[in-house]
Coordinates of C-alpha atoms in Angstrom, one line a residue:
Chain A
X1 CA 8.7 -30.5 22.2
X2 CA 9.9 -29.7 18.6
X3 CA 11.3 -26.0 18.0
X4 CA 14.4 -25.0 16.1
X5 CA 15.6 -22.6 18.6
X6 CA 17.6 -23.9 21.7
X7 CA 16.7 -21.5 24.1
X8 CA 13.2 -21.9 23.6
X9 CA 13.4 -26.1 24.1
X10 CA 15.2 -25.4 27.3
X11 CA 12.6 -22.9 28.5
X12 CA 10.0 -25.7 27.6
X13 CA 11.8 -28.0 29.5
X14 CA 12.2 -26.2 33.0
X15 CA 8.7 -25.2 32.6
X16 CA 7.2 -28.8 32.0
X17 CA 9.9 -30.3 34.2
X18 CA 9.1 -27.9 37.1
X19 CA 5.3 -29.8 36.7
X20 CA 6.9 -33.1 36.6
X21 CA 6.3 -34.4 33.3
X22 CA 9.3 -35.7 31.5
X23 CA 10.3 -34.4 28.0
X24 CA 12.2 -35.3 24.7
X25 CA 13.4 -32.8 22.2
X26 CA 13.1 -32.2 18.5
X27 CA 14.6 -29.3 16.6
X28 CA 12.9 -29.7 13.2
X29 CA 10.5 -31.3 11.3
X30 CA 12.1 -34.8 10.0
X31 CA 13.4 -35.0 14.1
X32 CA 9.8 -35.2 15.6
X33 CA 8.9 -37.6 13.3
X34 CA 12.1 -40.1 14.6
X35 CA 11.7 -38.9 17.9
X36 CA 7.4 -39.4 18.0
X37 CA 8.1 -42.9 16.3
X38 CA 10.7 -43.9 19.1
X39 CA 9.3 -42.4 22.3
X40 CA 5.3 -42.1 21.7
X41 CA 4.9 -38.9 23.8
X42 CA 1.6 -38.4 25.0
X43 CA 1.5 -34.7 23.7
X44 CA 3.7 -32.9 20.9
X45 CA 4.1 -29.0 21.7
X46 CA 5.1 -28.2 17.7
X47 CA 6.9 -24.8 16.2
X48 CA 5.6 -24.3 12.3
X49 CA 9.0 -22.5 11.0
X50 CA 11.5 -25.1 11.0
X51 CA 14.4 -26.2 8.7
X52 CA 14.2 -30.0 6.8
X53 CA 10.3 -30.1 7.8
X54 CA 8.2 -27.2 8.7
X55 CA 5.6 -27.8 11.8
X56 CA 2.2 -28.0 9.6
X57 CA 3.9 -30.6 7.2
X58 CA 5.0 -32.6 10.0
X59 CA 1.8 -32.5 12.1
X60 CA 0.0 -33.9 9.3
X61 CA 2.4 -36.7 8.9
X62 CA 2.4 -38.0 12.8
X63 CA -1.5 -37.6 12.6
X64 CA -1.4 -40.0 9.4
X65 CA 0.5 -42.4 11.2
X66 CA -0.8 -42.2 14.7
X67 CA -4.4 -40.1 14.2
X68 CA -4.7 -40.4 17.8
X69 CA -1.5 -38.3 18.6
X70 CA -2.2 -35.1 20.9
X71 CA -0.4 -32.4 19.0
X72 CA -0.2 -28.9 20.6
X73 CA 1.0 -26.2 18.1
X74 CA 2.6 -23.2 20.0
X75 CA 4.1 -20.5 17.3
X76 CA 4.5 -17.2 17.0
X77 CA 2.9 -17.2 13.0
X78 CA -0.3 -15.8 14.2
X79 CA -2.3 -15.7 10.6
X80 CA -5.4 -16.9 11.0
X81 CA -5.1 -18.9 7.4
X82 CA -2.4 -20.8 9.5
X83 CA -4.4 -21.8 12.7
X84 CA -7.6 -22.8 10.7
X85 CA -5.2 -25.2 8.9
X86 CA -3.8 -26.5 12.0
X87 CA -7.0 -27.1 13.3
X88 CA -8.2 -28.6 10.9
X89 CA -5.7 -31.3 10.2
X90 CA -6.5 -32.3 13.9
X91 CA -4.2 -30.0 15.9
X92 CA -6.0 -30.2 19.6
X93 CA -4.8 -26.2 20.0
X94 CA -3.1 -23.5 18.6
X95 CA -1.4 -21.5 20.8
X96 CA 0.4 -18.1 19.6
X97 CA 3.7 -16.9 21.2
X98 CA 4.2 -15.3 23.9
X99 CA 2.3 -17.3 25.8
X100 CA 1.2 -16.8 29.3
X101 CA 2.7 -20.1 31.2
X102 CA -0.6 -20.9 32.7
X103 CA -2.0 -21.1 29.7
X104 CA 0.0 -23.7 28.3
X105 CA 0.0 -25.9 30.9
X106 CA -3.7 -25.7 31.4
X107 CA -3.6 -26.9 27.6
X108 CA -1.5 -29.2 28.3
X109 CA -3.2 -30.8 31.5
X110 CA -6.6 -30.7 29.5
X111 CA -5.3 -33.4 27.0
X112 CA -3.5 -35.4 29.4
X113 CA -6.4 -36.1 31.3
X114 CA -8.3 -36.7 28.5
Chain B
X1 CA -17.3 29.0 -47.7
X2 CA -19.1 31.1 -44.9
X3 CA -20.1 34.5 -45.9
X4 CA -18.4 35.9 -43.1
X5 CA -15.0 33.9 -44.6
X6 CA -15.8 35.3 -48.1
X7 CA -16.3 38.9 -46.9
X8 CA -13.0 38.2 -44.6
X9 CA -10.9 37.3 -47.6
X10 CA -12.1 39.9 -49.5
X11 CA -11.2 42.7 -46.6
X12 CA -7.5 41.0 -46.9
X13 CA -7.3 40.3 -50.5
X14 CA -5.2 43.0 -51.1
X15 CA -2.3 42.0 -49.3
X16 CA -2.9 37.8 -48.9
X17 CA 0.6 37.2 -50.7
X18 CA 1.9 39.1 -47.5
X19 CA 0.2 37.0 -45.2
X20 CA 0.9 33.6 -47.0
X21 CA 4.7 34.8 -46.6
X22 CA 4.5 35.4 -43.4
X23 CA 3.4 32.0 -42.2
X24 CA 6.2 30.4 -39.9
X25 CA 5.3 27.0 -41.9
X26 CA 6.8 26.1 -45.3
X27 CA 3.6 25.8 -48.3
X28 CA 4.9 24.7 -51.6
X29 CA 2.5 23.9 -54.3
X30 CA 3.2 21.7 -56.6
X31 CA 1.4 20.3 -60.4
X32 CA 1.1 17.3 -62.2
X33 CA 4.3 17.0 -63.3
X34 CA 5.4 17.6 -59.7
X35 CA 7.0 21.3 -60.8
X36 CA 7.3 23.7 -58.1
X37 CA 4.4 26.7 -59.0
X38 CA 5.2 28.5 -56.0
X39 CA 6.9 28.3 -52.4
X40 CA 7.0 30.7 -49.9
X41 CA 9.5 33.2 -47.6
X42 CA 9.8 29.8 -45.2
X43 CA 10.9 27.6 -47.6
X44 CA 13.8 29.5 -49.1
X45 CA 14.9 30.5 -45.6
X46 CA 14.5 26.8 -44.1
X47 CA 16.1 25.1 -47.1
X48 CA 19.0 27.5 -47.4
X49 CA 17.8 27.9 -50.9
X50 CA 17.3 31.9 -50.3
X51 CA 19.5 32.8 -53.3
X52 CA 17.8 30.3 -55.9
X53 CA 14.7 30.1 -57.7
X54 CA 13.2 27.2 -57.2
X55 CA 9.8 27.9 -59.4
X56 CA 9.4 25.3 -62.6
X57 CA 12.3 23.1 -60.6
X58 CA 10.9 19.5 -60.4
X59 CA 10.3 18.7 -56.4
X60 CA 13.3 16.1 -56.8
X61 CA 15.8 18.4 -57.6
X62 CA 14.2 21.1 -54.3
X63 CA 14.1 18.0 -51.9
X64 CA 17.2 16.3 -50.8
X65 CA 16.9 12.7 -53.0
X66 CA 17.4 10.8 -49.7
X67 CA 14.3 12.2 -48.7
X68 CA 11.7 12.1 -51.1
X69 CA 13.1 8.2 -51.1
X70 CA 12.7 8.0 -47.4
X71 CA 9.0 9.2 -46.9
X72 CA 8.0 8.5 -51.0
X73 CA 6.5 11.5 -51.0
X74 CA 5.9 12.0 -55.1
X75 CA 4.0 8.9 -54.6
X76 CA 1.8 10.1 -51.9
X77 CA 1.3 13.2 -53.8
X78 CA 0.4 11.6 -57.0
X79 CA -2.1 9.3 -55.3
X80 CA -3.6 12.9 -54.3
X81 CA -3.9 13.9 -57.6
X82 CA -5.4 10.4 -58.2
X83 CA -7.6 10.4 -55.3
X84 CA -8.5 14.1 -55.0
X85 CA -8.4 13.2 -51.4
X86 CA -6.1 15.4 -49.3
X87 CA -3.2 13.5 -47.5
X88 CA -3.7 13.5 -43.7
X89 CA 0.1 13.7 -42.7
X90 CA 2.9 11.9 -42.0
X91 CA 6.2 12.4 -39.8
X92 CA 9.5 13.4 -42.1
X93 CA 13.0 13.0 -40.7
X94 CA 15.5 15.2 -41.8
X95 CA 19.5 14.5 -41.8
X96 CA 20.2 16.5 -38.8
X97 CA 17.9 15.3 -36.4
X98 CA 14.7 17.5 -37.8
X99 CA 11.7 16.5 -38.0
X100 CA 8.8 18.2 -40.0
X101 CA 5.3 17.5 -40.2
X102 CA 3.5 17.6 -43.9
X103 CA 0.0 17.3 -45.0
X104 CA -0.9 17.2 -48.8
X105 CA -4.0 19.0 -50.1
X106 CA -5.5 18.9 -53.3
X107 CA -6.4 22.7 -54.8
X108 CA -9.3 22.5 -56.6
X109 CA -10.5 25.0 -59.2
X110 CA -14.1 25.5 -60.1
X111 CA -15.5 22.0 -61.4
X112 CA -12.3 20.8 -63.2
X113 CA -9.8 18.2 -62.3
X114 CA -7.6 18.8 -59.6
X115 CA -4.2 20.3 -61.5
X116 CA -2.2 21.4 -58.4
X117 CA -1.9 20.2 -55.4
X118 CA -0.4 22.2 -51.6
X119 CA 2.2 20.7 -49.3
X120 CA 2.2 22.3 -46.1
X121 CA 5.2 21.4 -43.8
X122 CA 5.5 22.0 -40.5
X123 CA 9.0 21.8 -38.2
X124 CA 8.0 19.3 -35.1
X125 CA 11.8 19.3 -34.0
X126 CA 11.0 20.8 -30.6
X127 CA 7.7 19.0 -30.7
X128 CA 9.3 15.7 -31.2
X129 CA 11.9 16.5 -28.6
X130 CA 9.8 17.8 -26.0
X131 CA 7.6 14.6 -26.3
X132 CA 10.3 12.4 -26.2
X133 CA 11.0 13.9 -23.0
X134 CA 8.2 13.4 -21.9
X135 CA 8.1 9.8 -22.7
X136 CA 11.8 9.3 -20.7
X137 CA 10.2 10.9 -18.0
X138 CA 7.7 8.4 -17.8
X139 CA 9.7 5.9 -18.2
X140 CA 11.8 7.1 -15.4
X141 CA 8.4 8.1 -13.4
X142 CA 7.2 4.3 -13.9
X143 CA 10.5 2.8 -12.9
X144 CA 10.8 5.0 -9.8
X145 CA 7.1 3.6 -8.8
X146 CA 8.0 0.2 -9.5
X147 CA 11.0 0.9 -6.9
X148 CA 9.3 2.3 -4.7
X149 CA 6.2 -0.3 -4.8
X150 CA 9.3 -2.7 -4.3
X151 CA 11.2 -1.0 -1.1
X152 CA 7.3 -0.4 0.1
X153 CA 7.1 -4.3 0.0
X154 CA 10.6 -5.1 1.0
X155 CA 10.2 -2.8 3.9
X156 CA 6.7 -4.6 4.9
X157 CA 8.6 -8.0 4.5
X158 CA 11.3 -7.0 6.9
X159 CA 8.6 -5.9 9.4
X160 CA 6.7 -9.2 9.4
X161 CA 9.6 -11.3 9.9
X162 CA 11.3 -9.2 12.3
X163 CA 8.5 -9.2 14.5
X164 CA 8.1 -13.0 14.4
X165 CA 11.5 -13.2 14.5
X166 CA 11.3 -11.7 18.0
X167 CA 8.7 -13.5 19.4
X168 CA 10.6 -16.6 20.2
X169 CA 13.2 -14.8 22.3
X170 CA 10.4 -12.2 23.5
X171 CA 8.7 -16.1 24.6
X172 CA 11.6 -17.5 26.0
X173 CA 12.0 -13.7 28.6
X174 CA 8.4 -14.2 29.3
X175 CA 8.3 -17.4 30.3
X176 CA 11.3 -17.0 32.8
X177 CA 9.8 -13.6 34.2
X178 CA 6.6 -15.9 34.7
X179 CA 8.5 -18.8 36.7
X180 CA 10.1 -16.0 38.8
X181 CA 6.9 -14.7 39.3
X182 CA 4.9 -18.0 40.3
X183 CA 7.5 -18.8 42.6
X184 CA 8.7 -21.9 40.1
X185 CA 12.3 -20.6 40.9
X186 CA 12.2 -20.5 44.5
X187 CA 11.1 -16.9 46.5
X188 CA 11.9 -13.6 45.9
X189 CA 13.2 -11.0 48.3
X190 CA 11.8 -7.5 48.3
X191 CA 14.2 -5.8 45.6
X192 CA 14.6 -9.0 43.6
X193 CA 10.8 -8.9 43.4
X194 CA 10.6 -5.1 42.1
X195 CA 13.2 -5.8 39.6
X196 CA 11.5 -8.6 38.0
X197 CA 8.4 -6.1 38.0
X198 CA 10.5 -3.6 36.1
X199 CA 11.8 -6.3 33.3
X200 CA 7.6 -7.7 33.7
X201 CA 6.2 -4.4 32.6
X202 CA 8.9 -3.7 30.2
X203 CA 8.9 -6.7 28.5
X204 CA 5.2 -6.9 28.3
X205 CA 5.4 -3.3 26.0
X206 CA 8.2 -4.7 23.8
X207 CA 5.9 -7.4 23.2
X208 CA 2.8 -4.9 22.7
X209 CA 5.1 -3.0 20.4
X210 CA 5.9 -6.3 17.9
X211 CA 2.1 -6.8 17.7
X212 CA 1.4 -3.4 16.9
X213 CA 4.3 -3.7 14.0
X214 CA 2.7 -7.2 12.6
X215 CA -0.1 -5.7 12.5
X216 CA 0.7 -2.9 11.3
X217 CA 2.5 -5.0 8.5
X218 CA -0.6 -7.5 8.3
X219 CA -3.3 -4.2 7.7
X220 CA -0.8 -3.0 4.8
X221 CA -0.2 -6.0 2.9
X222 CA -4.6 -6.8 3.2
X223 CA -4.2 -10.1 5.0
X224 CA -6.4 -9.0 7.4
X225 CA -9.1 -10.3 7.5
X226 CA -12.2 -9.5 10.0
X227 CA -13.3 -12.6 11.8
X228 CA -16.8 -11.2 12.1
X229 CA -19.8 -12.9 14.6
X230 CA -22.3 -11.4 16.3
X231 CA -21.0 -8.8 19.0
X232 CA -22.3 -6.4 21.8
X233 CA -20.4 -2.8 21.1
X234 CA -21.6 -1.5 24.7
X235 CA -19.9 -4.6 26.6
X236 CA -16.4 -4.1 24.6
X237 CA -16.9 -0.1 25.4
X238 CA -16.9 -1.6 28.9
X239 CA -14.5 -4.0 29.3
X240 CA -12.0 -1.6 27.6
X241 CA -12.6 0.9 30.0
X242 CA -12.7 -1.3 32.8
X243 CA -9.0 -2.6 31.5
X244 CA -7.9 1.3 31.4
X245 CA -9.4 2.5 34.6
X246 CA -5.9 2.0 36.4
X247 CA -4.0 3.7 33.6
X248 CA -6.7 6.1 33.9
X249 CA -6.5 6.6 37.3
X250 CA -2.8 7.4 37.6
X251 CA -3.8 11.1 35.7
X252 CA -7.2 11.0 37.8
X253 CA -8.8 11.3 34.9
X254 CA -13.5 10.7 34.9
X255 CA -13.7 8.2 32.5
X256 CA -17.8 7.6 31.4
X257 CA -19.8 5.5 28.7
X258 CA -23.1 6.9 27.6
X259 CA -25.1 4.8 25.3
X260 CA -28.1 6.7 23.3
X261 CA -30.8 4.6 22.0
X262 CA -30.6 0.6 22.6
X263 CA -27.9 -1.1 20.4
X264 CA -28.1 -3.9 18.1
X265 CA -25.7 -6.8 17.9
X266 CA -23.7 -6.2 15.1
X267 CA -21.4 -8.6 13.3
X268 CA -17.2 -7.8 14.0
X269 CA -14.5 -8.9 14.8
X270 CA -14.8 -8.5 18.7
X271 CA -10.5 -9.2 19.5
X272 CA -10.2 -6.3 17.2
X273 CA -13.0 -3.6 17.6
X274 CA -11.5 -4.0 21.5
X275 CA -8.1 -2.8 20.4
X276 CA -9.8 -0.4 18.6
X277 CA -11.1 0.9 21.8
X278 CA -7.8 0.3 23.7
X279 CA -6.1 2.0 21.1
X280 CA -8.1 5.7 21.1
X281 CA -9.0 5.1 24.9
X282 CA -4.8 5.0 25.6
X283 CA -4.2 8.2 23.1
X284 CA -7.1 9.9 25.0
X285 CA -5.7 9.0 28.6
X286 CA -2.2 10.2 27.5
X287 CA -2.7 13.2 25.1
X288 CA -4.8 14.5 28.6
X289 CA -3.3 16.6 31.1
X290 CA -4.6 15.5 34.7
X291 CA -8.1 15.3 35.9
X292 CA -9.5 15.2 32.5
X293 CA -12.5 14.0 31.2
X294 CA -13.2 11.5 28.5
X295 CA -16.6 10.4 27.8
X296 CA -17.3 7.4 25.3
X297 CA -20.3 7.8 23.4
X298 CA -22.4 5.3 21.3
X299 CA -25.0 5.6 18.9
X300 CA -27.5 3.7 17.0
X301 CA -28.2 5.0 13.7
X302 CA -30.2 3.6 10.9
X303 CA -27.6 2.0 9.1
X304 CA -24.6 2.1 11.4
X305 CA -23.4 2.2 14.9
X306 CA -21.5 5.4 16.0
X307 CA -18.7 5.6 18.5
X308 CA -17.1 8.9 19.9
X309 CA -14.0 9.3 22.3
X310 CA -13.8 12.4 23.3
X311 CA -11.3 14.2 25.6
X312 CA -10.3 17.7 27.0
X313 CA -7.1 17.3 25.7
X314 CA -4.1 19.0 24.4
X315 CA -5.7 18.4 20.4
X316 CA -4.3 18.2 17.4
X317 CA -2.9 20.4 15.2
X318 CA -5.1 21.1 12.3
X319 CA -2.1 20.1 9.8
X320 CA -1.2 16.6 11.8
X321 CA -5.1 15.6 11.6
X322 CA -4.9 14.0 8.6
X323 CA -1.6 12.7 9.3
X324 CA -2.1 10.8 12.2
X325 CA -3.5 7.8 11.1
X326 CA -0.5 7.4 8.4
X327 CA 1.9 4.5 10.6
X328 CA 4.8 5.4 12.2
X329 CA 3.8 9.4 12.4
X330 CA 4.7 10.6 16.0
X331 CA 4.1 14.5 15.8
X332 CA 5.0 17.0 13.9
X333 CA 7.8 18.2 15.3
X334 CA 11.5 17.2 15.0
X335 CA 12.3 13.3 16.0
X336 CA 14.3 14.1 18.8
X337 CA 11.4 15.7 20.7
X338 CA 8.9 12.7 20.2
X339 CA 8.0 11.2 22.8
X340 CA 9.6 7.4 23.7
X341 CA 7.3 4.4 23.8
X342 CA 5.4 5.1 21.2
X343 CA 5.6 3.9 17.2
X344 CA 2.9 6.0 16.1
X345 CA 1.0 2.8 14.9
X346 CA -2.0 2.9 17.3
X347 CA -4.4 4.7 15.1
X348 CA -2.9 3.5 11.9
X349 CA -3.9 -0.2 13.5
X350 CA -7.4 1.4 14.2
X351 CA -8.2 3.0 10.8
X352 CA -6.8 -0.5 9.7
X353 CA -9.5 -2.3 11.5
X354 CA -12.3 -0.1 11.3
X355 CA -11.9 0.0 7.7
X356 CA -12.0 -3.8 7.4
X357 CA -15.2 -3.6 9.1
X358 CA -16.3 -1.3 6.5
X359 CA -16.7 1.3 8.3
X360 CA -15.0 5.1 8.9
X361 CA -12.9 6.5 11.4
X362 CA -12.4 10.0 11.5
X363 CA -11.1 12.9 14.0
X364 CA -12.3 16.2 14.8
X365 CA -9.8 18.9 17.2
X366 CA -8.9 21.9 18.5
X367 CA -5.7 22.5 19.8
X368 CA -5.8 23.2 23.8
X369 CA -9.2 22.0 23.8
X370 CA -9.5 18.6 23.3
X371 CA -10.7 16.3 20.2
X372 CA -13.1 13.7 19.4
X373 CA -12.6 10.1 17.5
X374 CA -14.8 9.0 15.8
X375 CA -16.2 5.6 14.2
X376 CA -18.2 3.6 12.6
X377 CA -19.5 0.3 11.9
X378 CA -22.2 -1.0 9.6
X379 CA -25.0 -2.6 10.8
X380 CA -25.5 -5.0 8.1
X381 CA -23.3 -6.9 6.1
X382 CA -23.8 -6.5 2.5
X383 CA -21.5 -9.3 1.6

């Protein structure tokens, strides 16, 4: 999970650990890059507004290195310039905050099986 | 000259001296030699000359010396006498902070050379002043637009990233409500259960509210942008009346849909035309006093598709109808008596979206008897 703000990792986290899957946190840009190198989660849940490395910079670099990576993008930029570009550079979704829990895990389990 | 002039200067010719010395405007004329034949009533009493005779004076010694090297006037009139070409004007300044205004005109008599020659000058002091003025002004008027053009953007600006800005913590409440509510933190009791319903239906209004203000923000700065396929107006009229039928209900209001003619799939932005919907459906539910009727109407028309919402409502003021589809307008009356909830963005987001669609949105009221919204959407795409 990669997003600047605190309270929204830990919200992330007793969400997804109240499913059971196990997380690791980045808080910017350059730190999911580390942290996707080190730990080789199977999904990345990725903010765009970051400091160091903004999210759409970043995505692009893990899917250079790993173009298999399963990269979620959950931000609350909603321009539609934004999400095609996302998309595009192989983002598997976009989803926009506030997000309806069920919605994000139902992303989420969707990849993982797959 | 005209016969009528001719026979005009002969009805005056008796007293044309009179008249000549009576024109607020200083005429000098002027020979060869640039001798002073004559100048009138407004040139002694302009050049404080009154007591002194200035005929056979050389124009040097009338003018001040500065002058006639400032502007070079003996040269412009000799180029006259050269040319026989009247002078078309120029701008004089004099010490003081006058300015006058002087044309030269070569007098001609019968066939012969020109020997004399007229300067008429005019004072533009006010003239100059007034348009000077008038330049500052729009100076001032085109800086003031420029700030306000700025603070207009600045203010947009500060909407977009508030709003996004309050997404993450809107997220972060959300999300927590939802785990209470899924039973992810363990169960509820009765009055635990209605709280989290309060802060649920609360939060979910702060978070329509931050939508409405992007945008709001997004339809003012034109980066919206209709995602346009092929949609079905009647099933939108439906589901958005299906969604309000509990709001709706509350006031026990008859909600219908009537659909004249059978309508064609049109090309829109289906997310949007549906808050279009939501958005006059809501006003129509709450601007209606209980048991009211509102009755959804849609046309097909040869080029467009017509919609009408129309309610027995409380109306709007003919002076507010225009007004209510600037943003943030909430009423007329004073802001302490508008009502909460409400940013007065709904129909601004509406016009917004309609007219991104190309189409028109307009109202039509009476107050105490209800009104009618109306809009439209082309049927083709002539991009």
């Amino acid at each position: 999970m990669v997003d600047d703000a605190p309270c929204m990792l830990k919200a992330f986290r007793d969400i997804l650990e109240a499913s059971e899957y196990e997380v690791f946190e980045a808080t910017n840009g350059e730190e999911a890059l580390a942290v996707y190198s080190e730990v080789k989660p199977d999904i990345v849940l990725m903010d765009i507004l970051m400091p160091k490395l903004d999210g759409v910079t970043a995505t692009k670099k893990i899917l250079e290195r790993d173009p298999s990576a399963k990269i979620i993008v959950v931000s609350a930029m909603g321009k539609s310039g934004l999400e095609k570009e996302c998309m595009e550079a192989g983002v598997k979704d976009f989803i926009l905050k506030p997000f309806k829990i069920q919605e994000l895990l139902a992303s989420i389990k969707s990849l993982a099986r797959g | 000259m005209s016969d009528k002039t001719m026979m005009g200067i002969e009805a005056v010719r008796g007293y044309q001296e009179d008249i000549i010395e009576a024109i607020p405007s200083t005429i000098i004329v002027v020979n060869r030699n640039l001798e002073i034949l004559y100048a009138n009533r407004n040139y002694y009493v302009k050049s404080g000359k009154r007591d002194r005779n200035v005929i056979g004076e050389r124009l040097s010694r009338a003018f001040p010396q500065m002058l006639i090297e400032k502007t070079r006037i003996d040269d412009k009139i000799r180029e006259v006498f050269l040319r026989g070409e009247p002078f078309d004007g120029d701008q004089l300044r004099y010490p003081g902070g006058m300015f006058y205004f002087y044309k030269i005109y070569p007098l001609k008599e019968g066939g012969e050379a020109i020997s004399k020659v007229v300067i008429f000058m005019e004072n533009i002091t006010e003239l100059t002043r007034l348009e000077e003025e008038l330049r500052e002004s729009y100076v001032k008027l085109e800086n003031a637009y420029e700030d306000l053009k700025e603070n207009d953007k600045v203010k947009s600006e500060f909407i977009s990233t508030a709003s996004h800005e309050l997404r993450t913590p809107l997220t972060v409440i959300n999300s927590y409500i939802e785990m209470f509510e899924e039973g992810m933190l363990g169960d509820l009791n009765e009055a635990q259960r209605e709280k989290i319903q309060i802060i649920r239906s609360q939060t979910d209004h702060m978070i329509r509210l931050v939508e409405d203000m992007l945008d709001a923000s997004r339809l003012e700065s034109k980066k919206f942008k209709a995602n346009k396929s092929p949609m079905r107006l009647e099933e939108i009229a439906r589901n958005a009346l299906d969604e309000l039928s509990r709001l709706a209900g509350l006031k026990e209001h008859t909600m219908s849909l009537k659909i004249n003619g059978s309508l064609p799939e049109i090309g829109g932005d289906e997310r949007r035309i549906k808050q279009v919907f939501n958005n006059l459906l809501t006003n129509a539910i709450k601007y209606t006093p209980e048991k009211g009727v509102i009755d959804v109407t849609i046309e097909d028309e040869p080029m467009q598709v017509k919609v009408s919402i129309t309610d027995n409502g409380i109306g709007i003021a003919k002076k507010d109808q225009e007004k209510i589809f600037q943003k943030f307008f909430t009423g007329s009356g004073s802001s302490l008596t508008r009502e909460s909830g409400r940013m007065g963005l709904g129909l601004a987001i509406a016009k917004g979206i309609v007219e991104a669609h190309n189409g028109h949105i307009w109202v039509e009221s009476m107050p105490g008897e209800g009104s009618t919204f109306t809009f439209t959407l082309p049927k083709y795409d002539w991009n």
